[in-house]
Amino acid sequence: MSLSRLVNFDYRRERQIRVAKIPLTRLQDRHNPLEWFNAVEFKIRYHMYKETAIFVTDLISQDLSCRVPRGVHIPPIIQFLTVLRFFATGNFQTDNADLHQMSQPTISNLVKRVSKAIAKFRSRFIQFLNFQEADKVQQEFYKIAGFPGVIGSIDCTHIHIISPGGNDAELFRNRKGRFSINVQATCDASLCFTNVVARWYESAHDSRIFENSLLFDDSQDGRVPGLLVGDGGYPLLPFLLTPFEPPRTPSEQRYNYAQIRTRNTIERAFGIVKRRFPCLKKLRIKLKTSLVVIVAVSILHNICRYYINI
């Protein structure tokens, strides 16, 4: 190209002509990880089997099928897998945006949209046991350490978040100087969550969260078909058994041994869900969205335990 032609060259016009020649089907051509990766590669990257991912997509596809006001429509399976990759890596949204060739605001909107769609099924996949199921669960707990009558193990865990801002931000600061949410949960002997309370700030004590929960009211009214076991952060109640601190007799030591081994199920459940979804190590999203994400990953954890049993 000559110097005079180079000076008079309209780069903006040339770019508009090139973009106009790109067919729309090219913008809609996205790799489907279900087809791109084999079963082992998919499990490594998404911490979930393909069959489970398809099952979840079928559940929420109706909420994800409506078209967005602007931009190219993303198929429901790609929406879910994009958010699942965010759950399974815990990376910044910009990293996931570069990986999936999307913008960071799109990733943010998808996280909120998909998490809300999954959270709608909370009553189906996170539900406390009824009296018909109590005997089987009590037998499963009894096999662990010979502790009778247990229907669930209860504890709290801290999920780190960014500063929520506002006048109440300091309520979320923990003793290590970081912001976090105090999440209470119960689980059965198979490490499935039966109750999740994700709305309290870090400075709230475990016993306070329990005493203000529906589970406490149901236990007091006799609607819980068994006993709960918890650590020393909870009060000793007729329906909630805690360890002796310290044990003074051999019988108290045997009680503590059985109680701690039985109670350890909830700690194991927390460890599994945090390894499966490392995003829970620190949620770099808004507080309102963080609460929905915690419920959504708890549901996904239960689905994986129910249908895959891992």
mmCIF file of C-alpha atoms in Angstrom:
data_model
loop_
_atom_site.group_PDB
_atom_site.id
_atom_site.type_symbol
_atom_site.label_atom_id
_atom_site.label_comp_id
_atom_site.label_asym_id
_atom_site.label_seq_id
_atom_site.Cartn_x
_atom_site.Cartn_y
_atom_site.Cartn_z
ATOM 1 C CA MET A 1 0.000 0.000 0.000
ATOM 2 C CA SER A 2 1.433 3.405 -1.034
ATOM 3 C CA LEU A 3 2.053 6.156 1.511
ATOM 4 C CA SER A 4 -0.725 8.387 0.127
ATOM 5 C CA ARG A 5 -3.217 5.490 0.223
ATOM 6 C CA LEU A 6 -2.108 4.566 3.740
ATOM 7 C CA VAL A 7 -2.722 8.123 4.979
ATOM 8 C CA ASN A 8 -6.216 8.256 3.454
ATOM 9 C CA PHE A 9 -7.162 4.717 4.533
ATOM 10 C CA ASP A 10 -10.363 4.656 6.608
ATOM 11 C CA TYR A 11 -9.688 1.989 9.239
ATOM 12 C CA ARG A 12 -13.073 2.425 10.938
ATOM 13 C CA ARG A 13 -14.969 1.959 7.685
ATOM 14 C CA GLU A 14 -12.893 -1.095 6.758
ATOM 15 C CA ARG A 15 -13.582 -2.694 10.146
ATOM 16 C CA GLN A 16 -17.340 -2.114 9.775
ATOM 17 C CA ILE A 17 -17.290 -3.820 6.372
ATOM 18 C CA ARG A 18 -15.415 -6.843 7.751
ATOM 19 C CA VAL A 19 -17.744 -7.222 10.747
ATOM 20 C CA ALA A 20 -20.804 -6.974 8.483
ATOM 21 C CA LYS A 21 -19.516 -9.932 6.444
ATOM 22 C CA ILE A 22 -19.376 -12.218 9.539
ATOM 23 C CA PRO A 23 -22.428 -14.506 9.485
ATOM 24 C CA LEU A 24 -24.634 -14.585 12.579
ATOM 25 C CA THR A 25 -24.148 -18.338 12.925
ATOM 26 C CA ARG A 26 -20.502 -17.733 13.740
ATOM 27 C CA LEU A 27 -21.471 -15.694 16.802
ATOM 28 C CA GLN A 28 -23.684 -18.539 17.991
ATOM 29 C CA ASP A 29 -21.013 -21.200 17.477
ATOM 30 C CA ARG A 30 -19.830 -22.124 20.983
ATOM 31 C CA HIS A 31 -18.038 -25.303 22.005
ATOM 32 C CA ASN A 32 -20.201 -27.624 24.068
ATOM 33 C CA PRO A 33 -18.018 -29.118 26.821
ATOM 34 C CA LEU A 34 -20.274 -32.174 26.939
ATOM 35 C CA GLU A 35 -19.121 -33.017 23.417
ATOM 36 C CA TRP A 36 -15.642 -31.505 23.598
ATOM 37 C CA PHE A 37 -14.390 -33.419 26.683
ATOM 38 C CA ASN A 38 -14.587 -37.096 27.466
ATOM 39 C CA ALA A 39 -16.073 -38.295 30.773
ATOM 40 C CA VAL A 40 -12.814 -38.116 32.736
ATOM 41 C CA GLU A 41 -11.778 -34.702 31.384
ATOM 42 C CA PHE A 42 -15.249 -33.302 32.060
ATOM 43 C CA LYS A 43 -15.250 -34.592 35.655
ATOM 44 C CA ILE A 44 -11.823 -33.083 36.323
ATOM 45 C CA ARG A 45 -12.819 -29.647 35.041
ATOM 46 C CA TYR A 46 -16.394 -29.400 36.298
ATOM 47 C CA HIS A 47 -16.309 -31.676 39.398
ATOM 48 C CA MET A 48 -19.500 -33.323 38.201
ATOM 49 C CA TYR A 49 -20.391 -36.195 35.906
ATOM 50 C CA LYS A 50 -21.946 -35.499 32.535
ATOM 51 C CA GLU A 51 -25.141 -37.347 33.450
ATOM 52 C CA THR A 52 -25.578 -35.162 36.549
ATOM 53 C CA ALA A 53 -24.959 -31.979 34.561
ATOM 54 C CA ILE A 54 -27.602 -33.002 32.014
ATOM 55 C CA PHE A 55 -30.031 -33.813 34.844
ATOM 56 C CA VAL A 56 -29.572 -30.356 36.421
ATOM 57 C CA THR A 57 -29.862 -28.611 33.059
ATOM 58 C CA ASP A 58 -33.170 -30.353 32.392
ATOM 59 C CA LEU A 59 -34.434 -29.110 35.770
ATOM 60 C CA ILE A 60 -33.628 -25.448 35.175
ATOM 61 C CA SER A 61 -33.841 -25.224 31.370
ATOM 62 C CA GLN A 62 -37.275 -23.580 31.500
ATOM 63 C CA ASP A 63 -35.914 -20.677 33.572
ATOM 64 C CA LEU A 64 -32.890 -20.318 31.288
ATOM 65 C CA SER A 65 -34.659 -20.612 27.921
ATOM 66 C CA CYS A 66 -36.146 -17.105 27.818
ATOM 67 C CA ARG A 67 -34.157 -14.817 25.560
ATOM 68 C CA VAL A 68 -32.185 -11.888 26.891
ATOM 69 C CA PRO A 69 -33.235 -8.361 25.826
ATOM 70 C CA ARG A 70 -30.090 -7.889 23.766
ATOM 71 C CA GLY A 71 -27.136 -9.893 22.569
ATOM 72 C CA VAL A 72 -26.890 -13.465 21.349
ATOM 73 C CA HIS A 73 -28.949 -16.104 23.148
ATOM 74 C CA ILE A 74 -26.852 -18.658 25.054
ATOM 75 C CA PRO A 75 -28.246 -22.216 25.214
ATOM 76 C CA PRO A 76 -29.260 -23.384 28.724
ATOM 77 C CA ILE A 77 -26.599 -26.109 28.806
ATOM 78 C CA ILE A 78 -23.849 -23.565 28.069
ATOM 79 C CA GLN A 79 -25.261 -21.190 30.698
ATOM 80 C CA PHE A 80 -25.189 -23.892 33.361
ATOM 81 C CA LEU A 81 -21.748 -25.243 32.442
ATOM 82 C CA THR A 82 -20.300 -21.729 32.411
ATOM 83 C CA VAL A 83 -21.548 -21.123 35.947
ATOM 84 C CA LEU A 84 -20.565 -24.645 37.032
ATOM 85 C CA ARG A 85 -16.996 -23.924 35.905
ATOM 86 C CA PHE A 86 -17.086 -20.805 38.101
ATOM 87 C CA PHE A 87 -18.318 -22.907 41.040
ATOM 88 C CA ALA A 88 -15.710 -25.602 40.422
ATOM 89 C CA THR A 89 -12.708 -23.278 40.127
ATOM 90 C CA GLY A 90 -13.409 -20.235 42.286
ATOM 91 C CA ASN A 91 -11.528 -18.069 39.798
ATOM 92 C CA PHE A 92 -12.205 -14.425 39.128
ATOM 93 C CA GLN A 93 -15.093 -13.775 36.784
ATOM 94 C CA THR A 94 -12.706 -12.179 34.305
ATOM 95 C CA ASP A 95 -10.818 -15.489 34.039
ATOM 96 C CA ASN A 96 -14.046 -17.366 33.335
ATOM 97 C CA ALA A 97 -15.046 -14.666 30.848
ATOM 98 C CA ASP A 98 -11.796 -15.134 28.912
ATOM 99 C CA LEU A 99 -12.184 -18.917 29.057
ATOM 100 C CA HIS A 100 -15.714 -18.901 27.631
ATOM 101 C CA GLN A 101 -15.190 -15.905 25.315
ATOM 102 C CA MET A 102 -17.771 -13.808 27.131
ATOM 103 C CA SER A 103 -17.679 -10.491 28.925
ATOM 104 C CA GLN A 104 -17.338 -10.234 32.697
ATOM 105 C CA PRO A 105 -20.827 -8.671 33.091
ATOM 106 C CA THR A 106 -22.269 -11.638 31.183
ATOM 107 C CA ILE A 107 -20.596 -14.078 33.590
ATOM 108 C CA SER A 108 -21.923 -12.066 36.535
ATOM 109 C CA ASN A 109 -25.461 -12.132 35.167
ATOM 110 C CA LEU A 110 -25.251 -15.858 34.436
ATOM 111 C CA VAL A 111 -24.061 -16.643 37.976
ATOM 112 C CA LYS A 112 -27.043 -14.789 39.400
ATOM 113 C CA ARG A 113 -29.501 -16.246 36.895
ATOM 114 C CA VAL A 114 -28.424 -19.884 37.112
ATOM 115 C CA SER A 115 -28.052 -19.807 40.907
ATOM 116 C CA LYS A 116 -31.594 -18.495 41.316
ATOM 117 C CA ALA A 117 -32.911 -21.187 38.965
ATOM 118 C CA ILE A 118 -31.205 -23.912 41.007
ATOM 119 C CA ALA A 119 -32.261 -22.416 44.357
ATOM 120 C CA LYS A 120 -35.926 -22.737 43.355
ATOM 121 C CA PHE A 121 -35.577 -26.490 43.936
ATOM 122 C CA ARG A 122 -34.443 -26.072 47.540
ATOM 123 C CA SER A 123 -37.573 -27.664 49.025
ATOM 124 C CA ARG A 124 -37.118 -30.688 46.767
ATOM 125 C CA PHE A 125 -33.459 -31.481 47.410
ATOM 126 C CA ILE A 126 -32.857 -29.978 50.876
ATOM 127 C CA GLN A 127 -35.558 -31.236 53.180
ATOM 128 C CA PHE A 128 -35.562 -32.551 56.713
ATOM 129 C CA LEU A 129 -36.428 -36.167 57.268
ATOM 130 C CA ASN A 130 -39.956 -37.240 58.201
ATOM 131 C CA PHE A 131 -41.026 -39.894 60.674
ATOM 132 C CA GLN A 132 -41.231 -42.581 57.968
ATOM 133 C CA GLU A 133 -37.528 -42.118 57.120
ATOM 134 C CA ALA A 134 -36.340 -41.691 60.713
ATOM 135 C CA ASP A 135 -35.666 -45.353 61.546
ATOM 136 C CA LYS A 136 -33.398 -45.901 58.547
ATOM 137 C CA VAL A 137 -31.371 -42.739 59.207
ATOM 138 C CA GLN A 138 -31.036 -43.497 62.907
ATOM 139 C CA GLN A 139 -29.679 -46.950 62.046
ATOM 140 C CA GLU A 140 -27.146 -45.423 59.658
ATOM 141 C CA PHE A 141 -25.947 -43.012 62.352
ATOM 142 C CA TYR A 142 -25.845 -45.847 64.907
ATOM 143 C CA LYS A 143 -23.464 -47.813 62.683
ATOM 144 C CA ILE A 144 -20.901 -44.990 62.896
ATOM 145 C CA ALA A 145 -20.190 -45.110 66.623
ATOM 146 C CA GLY A 146 -23.148 -46.735 68.369
ATOM 147 C CA PHE A 147 -24.883 -43.443 69.223
ATOM 148 C CA PRO A 148 -28.674 -44.108 69.293
ATOM 149 C CA GLY A 149 -31.592 -41.939 68.186
ATOM 150 C CA VAL A 150 -29.612 -39.452 66.065
ATOM 151 C CA ILE A 151 -31.448 -37.936 63.096
ATOM 152 C CA GLY A 152 -28.893 -35.285 62.093
ATOM 153 C CA SER A 153 -25.601 -33.544 62.815
ATOM 154 C CA ILE A 154 -25.536 -29.747 63.060
ATOM 155 C CA ASP A 155 -22.748 -27.170 62.807
ATOM 156 C CA CYS A 156 -21.837 -23.822 61.271
ATOM 157 C CA THR A 157 -19.163 -22.910 58.740
ATOM 158 C CA HIS A 158 -17.793 -19.587 57.573
ATOM 159 C CA ILE A 159 -17.890 -18.596 53.894
ATOM 160 C CA HIS A 160 -15.528 -15.719 53.112
ATOM 161 C CA ILE A 161 -16.917 -12.841 51.053
ATOM 162 C CA ILE A 162 -15.823 -9.406 49.939
ATOM 163 C CA SER A 163 -16.893 -6.417 52.023
ATOM 164 C CA PRO A 164 -20.663 -5.998 51.616
ATOM 165 C CA GLY A 165 -20.413 -2.255 52.252
ATOM 166 C CA GLY A 166 -22.996 -0.157 54.017
ATOM 167 C CA ASN A 167 -23.447 0.606 57.692
ATOM 168 C CA ASP A 168 -23.597 -3.052 58.740
ATOM 169 C CA ALA A 169 -20.444 -4.213 56.963
ATOM 170 C CA GLU A 170 -18.470 -4.664 60.206
ATOM 171 C CA LEU A 171 -20.981 -7.265 61.398
ATOM 172 C CA PHE A 172 -19.552 -9.575 58.733
ATOM 173 C CA ARG A 173 -15.920 -9.154 59.843
ATOM 174 C CA ASN A 174 -14.549 -12.199 61.673
ATOM 175 C CA ARG A 175 -11.812 -12.443 64.272
ATOM 176 C CA LYS A 176 -9.193 -12.797 61.534
ATOM 177 C CA GLY A 177 -10.208 -9.455 60.037
ATOM 178 C CA ARG A 178 -11.914 -10.940 56.972
ATOM 179 C CA PHE A 179 -15.559 -10.719 55.969
ATOM 180 C CA SER A 180 -17.635 -13.885 56.032
ATOM 181 C CA ILE A 181 -21.119 -15.384 56.289
ATOM 182 C CA ASN A 182 -21.957 -17.808 59.087
ATOM 183 C CA VAL A 183 -23.843 -20.698 57.459
ATOM 184 C CA GLN A 184 -25.660 -23.284 59.570
ATOM 185 C CA ALA A 185 -26.405 -26.724 58.165
ATOM 186 C CA THR A 186 -27.494 -30.191 59.209
ATOM 187 C CA CYS A 187 -26.772 -33.438 57.392
ATOM 188 C CA ASP A 188 -27.689 -37.101 57.542
ATOM 189 C CA ALA A 189 -25.351 -40.091 57.757
ATOM 190 C CA SER A 190 -24.806 -40.089 53.966
ATOM 191 C CA LEU A 191 -23.446 -36.508 54.161
ATOM 192 C CA CYS A 192 -26.451 -34.959 52.386
ATOM 193 C CA PHE A 193 -27.630 -31.595 53.679
ATOM 194 C CA THR A 194 -31.085 -31.717 55.263
ATOM 195 C CA ASN A 195 -31.223 -28.071 56.367
ATOM 196 C CA VAL A 196 -29.266 -24.962 55.331
ATOM 197 C CA VAL A 197 -29.533 -21.483 56.864
ATOM 198 C CA ALA A 198 -27.497 -18.959 54.845
ATOM 199 C CA ARG A 199 -28.469 -15.454 55.911
ATOM 200 C CA TRP A 200 -26.493 -14.623 59.060
ATOM 201 C CA TYR A 201 -23.427 -12.416 59.435
ATOM 202 C CA GLU A 202 -20.206 -13.803 60.889
ATOM 203 C CA SER A 203 -20.509 -12.196 64.323
ATOM 204 C CA ALA A 204 -23.744 -14.104 65.051
ATOM 205 C CA HIS A 205 -23.128 -16.976 67.483
ATOM 206 C CA ASP A 206 -23.961 -20.513 66.416
ATOM 207 C CA SER A 207 -26.511 -20.925 69.206
ATOM 208 C CA ARG A 208 -28.250 -17.695 68.233
ATOM 209 C CA ILE A 209 -28.614 -18.832 64.624
ATOM 210 C CA PHE A 210 -30.087 -22.143 65.768
ATOM 211 C CA GLU A 211 -32.513 -20.571 68.241
ATOM 212 C CA ASN A 212 -33.855 -18.285 65.500
ATOM 213 C CA SER A 213 -34.299 -21.042 62.925
ATOM 214 C CA LEU A 214 -37.383 -23.014 61.919
ATOM 215 C CA LEU A 215 -35.512 -26.192 62.822
ATOM 216 C CA PHE A 216 -35.407 -25.071 66.464
ATOM 217 C CA ASP A 217 -39.159 -24.411 66.483
ATOM 218 C CA ASP A 218 -39.877 -27.784 64.870
ATOM 219 C CA SER A 219 -37.647 -29.534 67.410
ATOM 220 C CA GLN A 220 -39.355 -27.847 70.334
ATOM 221 C CA ASP A 221 -42.791 -28.770 69.007
ATOM 222 C CA GLY A 222 -41.839 -32.413 68.508
ATOM 223 C CA ARG A 223 -41.917 -32.356 64.695
ATOM 224 C CA VAL A 224 -38.311 -33.590 64.398
ATOM 225 C CA PRO A 225 -38.232 -37.415 64.633
ATOM 226 C CA GLY A 226 -34.967 -37.794 66.528
ATOM 227 C CA LEU A 227 -31.981 -36.134 68.153
ATOM 228 C CA LEU A 228 -29.429 -33.677 66.834
ATOM 229 C CA VAL A 229 -25.742 -33.730 67.782
ATOM 230 C CA GLY A 230 -23.619 -30.584 67.853
ATOM 231 C CA ASP A 231 -20.387 -29.199 69.278
ATOM 232 C CA GLY A 232 -19.846 -27.060 72.363
ATOM 233 C CA GLY A 233 -21.051 -23.945 70.578
ATOM 234 C CA TYR A 234 -24.635 -25.112 71.050
ATOM 235 C CA PRO A 235 -26.577 -25.395 74.323
ATOM 236 C CA LEU A 236 -27.509 -28.779 75.750
ATOM 237 C CA LEU A 237 -31.190 -29.337 75.007
ATOM 238 C CA PRO A 238 -33.542 -32.332 75.172
ATOM 239 C CA PHE A 239 -33.330 -32.597 71.365
ATOM 240 C CA LEU A 240 -29.694 -31.403 70.914
ATOM 241 C CA LEU A 241 -26.856 -33.310 72.542
ATOM 242 C CA THR A 242 -23.423 -31.745 73.028
ATOM 243 C CA PRO A 243 -20.163 -33.220 74.425
ATOM 244 C CA PHE A 244 -18.958 -33.104 78.032
ATOM 245 C CA GLU A 245 -16.325 -30.397 78.510
ATOM 246 C CA PRO A 246 -14.221 -31.857 79.992
ATOM 247 C CA PRO A 247 -15.204 -35.515 80.500
ATOM 248 C CA ARG A 248 -14.490 -36.684 84.066
ATOM 249 C CA THR A 249 -15.518 -40.330 84.103
ATOM 250 C CA PRO A 250 -14.920 -43.262 81.741
ATOM 251 C CA SER A 251 -18.615 -43.251 80.755
ATOM 252 C CA GLU A 252 -18.406 -39.560 79.851
ATOM 253 C CA GLN A 253 -15.298 -40.277 77.779
ATOM 254 C CA ARG A 254 -17.095 -43.052 75.911
ATOM 255 C CA TYR A 255 -20.035 -40.715 75.359
ATOM 256 C CA ASN A 256 -17.755 -38.013 73.946
ATOM 257 C CA TYR A 257 -16.019 -40.506 71.683
ATOM 258 C CA ALA A 258 -19.315 -41.672 70.156
ATOM 259 C CA GLN A 259 -20.773 -38.168 70.028
ATOM 260 C CA ILE A 260 -17.770 -36.648 68.282
ATOM 261 C CA ARG A 261 -17.538 -39.427 65.690
ATOM 262 C CA THR A 262 -21.249 -39.084 64.966
ATOM 263 C CA ARG A 263 -21.078 -35.296 64.835
ATOM 264 C CA ASN A 264 -18.101 -35.450 62.474
ATOM 265 C CA THR A 265 -20.454 -36.160 59.545
ATOM 266 C CA ILE A 266 -21.368 -32.479 59.170
ATOM 267 C CA GLU A 267 -17.707 -31.449 59.168
ATOM 268 C CA ARG A 268 -17.021 -34.015 56.462
ATOM 269 C CA ALA A 269 -19.994 -32.704 54.462
ATOM 270 C CA PHE A 270 -18.604 -29.160 54.674
ATOM 271 C CA GLY A 271 -15.206 -30.400 53.539
ATOM 272 C CA ILE A 272 -16.645 -32.251 50.544
ATOM 273 C CA VAL A 273 -18.800 -29.368 49.311
ATOM 274 C CA LYS A 274 -15.914 -26.904 49.626
ATOM 275 C CA ARG A 275 -13.560 -29.190 47.713
ATOM 276 C CA ARG A 276 -16.138 -29.823 45.028
ATOM 277 C CA PHE A 277 -16.981 -26.106 44.714
ATOM 278 C CA PRO A 278 -13.876 -24.053 45.635
ATOM 279 C CA CYS A 279 -15.800 -20.836 44.950
ATOM 280 C CA LEU A 280 -16.949 -21.183 48.584
ATOM 281 C CA LYS A 281 -13.414 -20.417 49.757
ATOM 282 C CA LYS A 282 -14.170 -16.797 48.899
ATOM 283 C CA LEU A 283 -17.167 -15.406 47.035
ATOM 284 C CA ARG A 284 -16.170 -12.251 45.163
ATOM 285 C CA ILE A 285 -19.746 -11.307 44.316
ATOM 286 C CA LYS A 286 -22.474 -9.213 45.895
ATOM 287 C CA LEU A 287 -23.828 -10.283 49.266
ATOM 288 C CA LYS A 288 -27.337 -11.010 47.987
ATOM 289 C CA THR A 289 -25.976 -13.176 45.183
ATOM 290 C CA SER A 290 -23.584 -14.926 47.595
ATOM 291 C CA LEU A 291 -26.491 -16.159 49.720
ATOM 292 C CA VAL A 292 -28.182 -17.622 46.640
ATOM 293 C CA VAL A 293 -24.937 -19.251 45.461
ATOM 294 C CA ILE A 294 -24.473 -20.974 48.845
ATOM 295 C CA VAL A 295 -27.933 -22.518 48.602
ATOM 296 C CA ALA A 296 -27.385 -23.460 44.940
ATOM 297 C CA VAL A 297 -24.104 -25.314 45.558
ATOM 298 C CA SER A 298 -25.679 -27.093 48.551
ATOM 299 C CA ILE A 299 -28.414 -28.350 46.224
ATOM 300 C CA LEU A 300 -25.829 -29.449 43.643
ATOM 301 C CA HIS A 301 -23.915 -31.256 46.382
ATOM 302 C CA ASN A 302 -27.048 -33.174 47.363
ATOM 303 C CA ILE A 303 -27.850 -34.012 43.757
ATOM 304 C CA CYS A 304 -24.371 -35.467 43.292
ATOM 305 C CA ARG A 305 -24.740 -37.497 46.497
ATOM 306 C CA TYR A 306 -28.232 -38.695 45.655
ATOM 307 C CA TYR A 307 -27.699 -39.729 42.048
ATOM 308 C CA ILE A 308 -23.988 -40.512 41.856
ATOM 309 C CA ASN A 309 -23.272 -41.341 45.521
ATOM 310 C CA ILE A 310 -19.762 -39.901 45.640
#
